């Protein structure tokens, strides 16, 4: 189907000219050629005939004159011969006539234009034998003058010269005729061709119109008008068949495509269904976990609280030991529950990070403090190395950073049998705009085998399954820590040498911030302890009997005077009538829940509408805190709480009513 | 013939000269020379006449194959006449024969009879006898055709040899001349008769 690209100009011209003009040109050229040939033949034949006629006429004329000159020639009478010759002037083509005697001498000569032409002998004439010849444009004839009786002897010669004006006139005339014929013929041929070419070009034009529609509009349903049975007809039929096939193929393709689309839709629908089911299942799982945590925390609150209270009663050593063991086990259980809860929150993407100003040093001190006892028990040195630039606040999530540090440090303490565990915190304030906080936990423990390093941060993984058996734990700690560091924009890394120790470290880019440090508080590194320094009026709103007892006992231990409300409505009534320094509000209660009660208290007139309200809830899922803040609560204490945290809350909200609330919007 | 023409021209030139200046003409031999040339021209004319005419069979001898050209009386041509006709034939294919005519019978047998101007009157009378014999009578002076019964006269006119034809005599002789021949002649006599 390739078209030769290199064409001579004439070929390209012949190729690009519209078919209509090609046909016209073809007809014009062939007809004018035919007409020209016909004209030329007519012209030549006419000229030949005219010449023949001229020759015949001239010869006859010469014969007649010769016959008339017999006596004049015989008697060599120039006068009479001249008289005879002068009669030739009547002939239009006559130019010159001469009579010669038999010996060739001139007898007489006349000429149309010359009065008395010079005599000349016969041998100077252009013809010397009887016959004719052409001299220039003239026809000359020589004829004998025969004697009367004709015995072969002659009396002389007659020489005639005639012009060929007739021939020239004929030629001019027939040229004009031929040209006129060609012109008229050409015009007529073109006129006929104009209508005849339609026979060919109109079907082609229709066909190309249809092709244009097909090409531009992609309509394959159009058909070219069927022609006759000639080549054009065959072409059009072939084209139509081609269109038919394309259309069928298109339809088949369309079918296949819609079938495919339908199947894709079906599959997508199936997948969507699967996904919805999976999501529903995940939601159910989360819900289940939330419920579970709530359901477990509520009794755990009792176990821990009561054990704590039990240990402050007079007990003998053995009983104290039992109680301490119960308390330790309950705390371990709570840690595991919290880990699982955190992990499920991370997996569900519901773990959120706060950005609030905090004191890094305090977090580090707190963490060390919490592990100091365990380190002392194992006789391991617990070092804290705080770099400069830390005496200022950074914006971040202290709770999560504390969780990570606690995790790493407790791991380090757990896997170190001798030597030390070091927590290094340093800041590089000049690092690319945002200060960088570098945190390292270094131990001299058992270390991690190189082939296990990569799996350290994976869920439910400890370096060795035997490790779990030897050291306990869920194996979730490092996975949760790594995810938390990622959430805060860092990356937890580990270097370790088996038998020599490990180094866990990460960096966080944190904005510097300002801390409203009116609390003073535990910046000295001392964990608040229950001290009976207050006699605050506290309202506890709690429906569960065990927790009522626990709460009342604990608060009294803290040195508060406690009023108990069974539900939200009672709490609102108490607040309307009495006066309290603060309210501990359970969230899930019959009659009126904690949220509604808080809203009602906040709507009261008088001093009680701004009383500090701290939520007590077992719903330790993300969003609970937001919900509490939204209804106007000041703080949040997750169940199970211990005496220390309860005491801290009391201290915070009764010593000063300035509501410094971590997590409350500022 | 060429020679003959040249002589005619020379003759004409001399005659013109003679007419313009008669005193310069030299008598004697030149006159004799002129006379001789004149007869040569006349002999040529006689030959042409012999060829120009067609004689009816009635005036030709039965089974004769000759055409007789006679000279009445003494021959003034001096042999040139015989020379002109020798070996020639007429338009009818007859052989010319030049004869000297001494009797009426002989004259009657000729188809062309030249009558010199100096013929004796006795013989001239024969001409009346020959009026309807089909003999073409040719003389040398205009009087010959005017009143002596002759048919044709060869006359020098305007320095050229001319022919005078009496059509009455021609008609009565039973001969016919072509219109072309008539054009060459000075016609006398009543043509209608």
mmCIF file of C-alpha atoms in Angstrom, chain A residues 364-373 382 525-527 529:
data_model
loop_
_atom_site.group_PDB
_atom_site.id
_atom_site.type_symbol
_atom_site.label_atom_id
_atom_site.label_comp_id
_atom_site.label_asym_id
_atom_site.label_seq_id
_atom_site.Cartn_x
_atom_site.Cartn_y
_atom_site.Cartn_z
ATOM 1 C CA UNK A 364 13.002 12.014 81.047
ATOM 2 C CA UNK A 365 13.133 12.356 84.809
ATOM 3 C CA UNK A 366 9.658 10.852 85.197
ATOM 4 C CA UNK A 367 10.576 7.895 83.105
ATOM 5 C CA UNK A 368 13.756 7.195 84.977
ATOM 6 C CA UNK A 369 11.968 7.594 88.230
ATOM 7 C CA UNK A 370 9.410 5.007 87.200
ATOM 8 C CA UNK A 371 12.085 2.451 86.399
ATOM 9 C CA UNK A 372 14.500 3.254 89.155
ATOM 10 C CA UNK A 373 13.013 0.696 91.502
ATOM 11 C CA UNK A 382 20.347 3.696 85.443
ATOM 12 C CA UNK A 525 12.014 15.551 89.474
ATOM 13 C CA UNK A 526 9.902 14.456 92.404
ATOM 14 C CA UNK A 527 6.850 12.383 91.635
ATOM 15 C CA UNK A 529 2.960 11.630 96.343
#
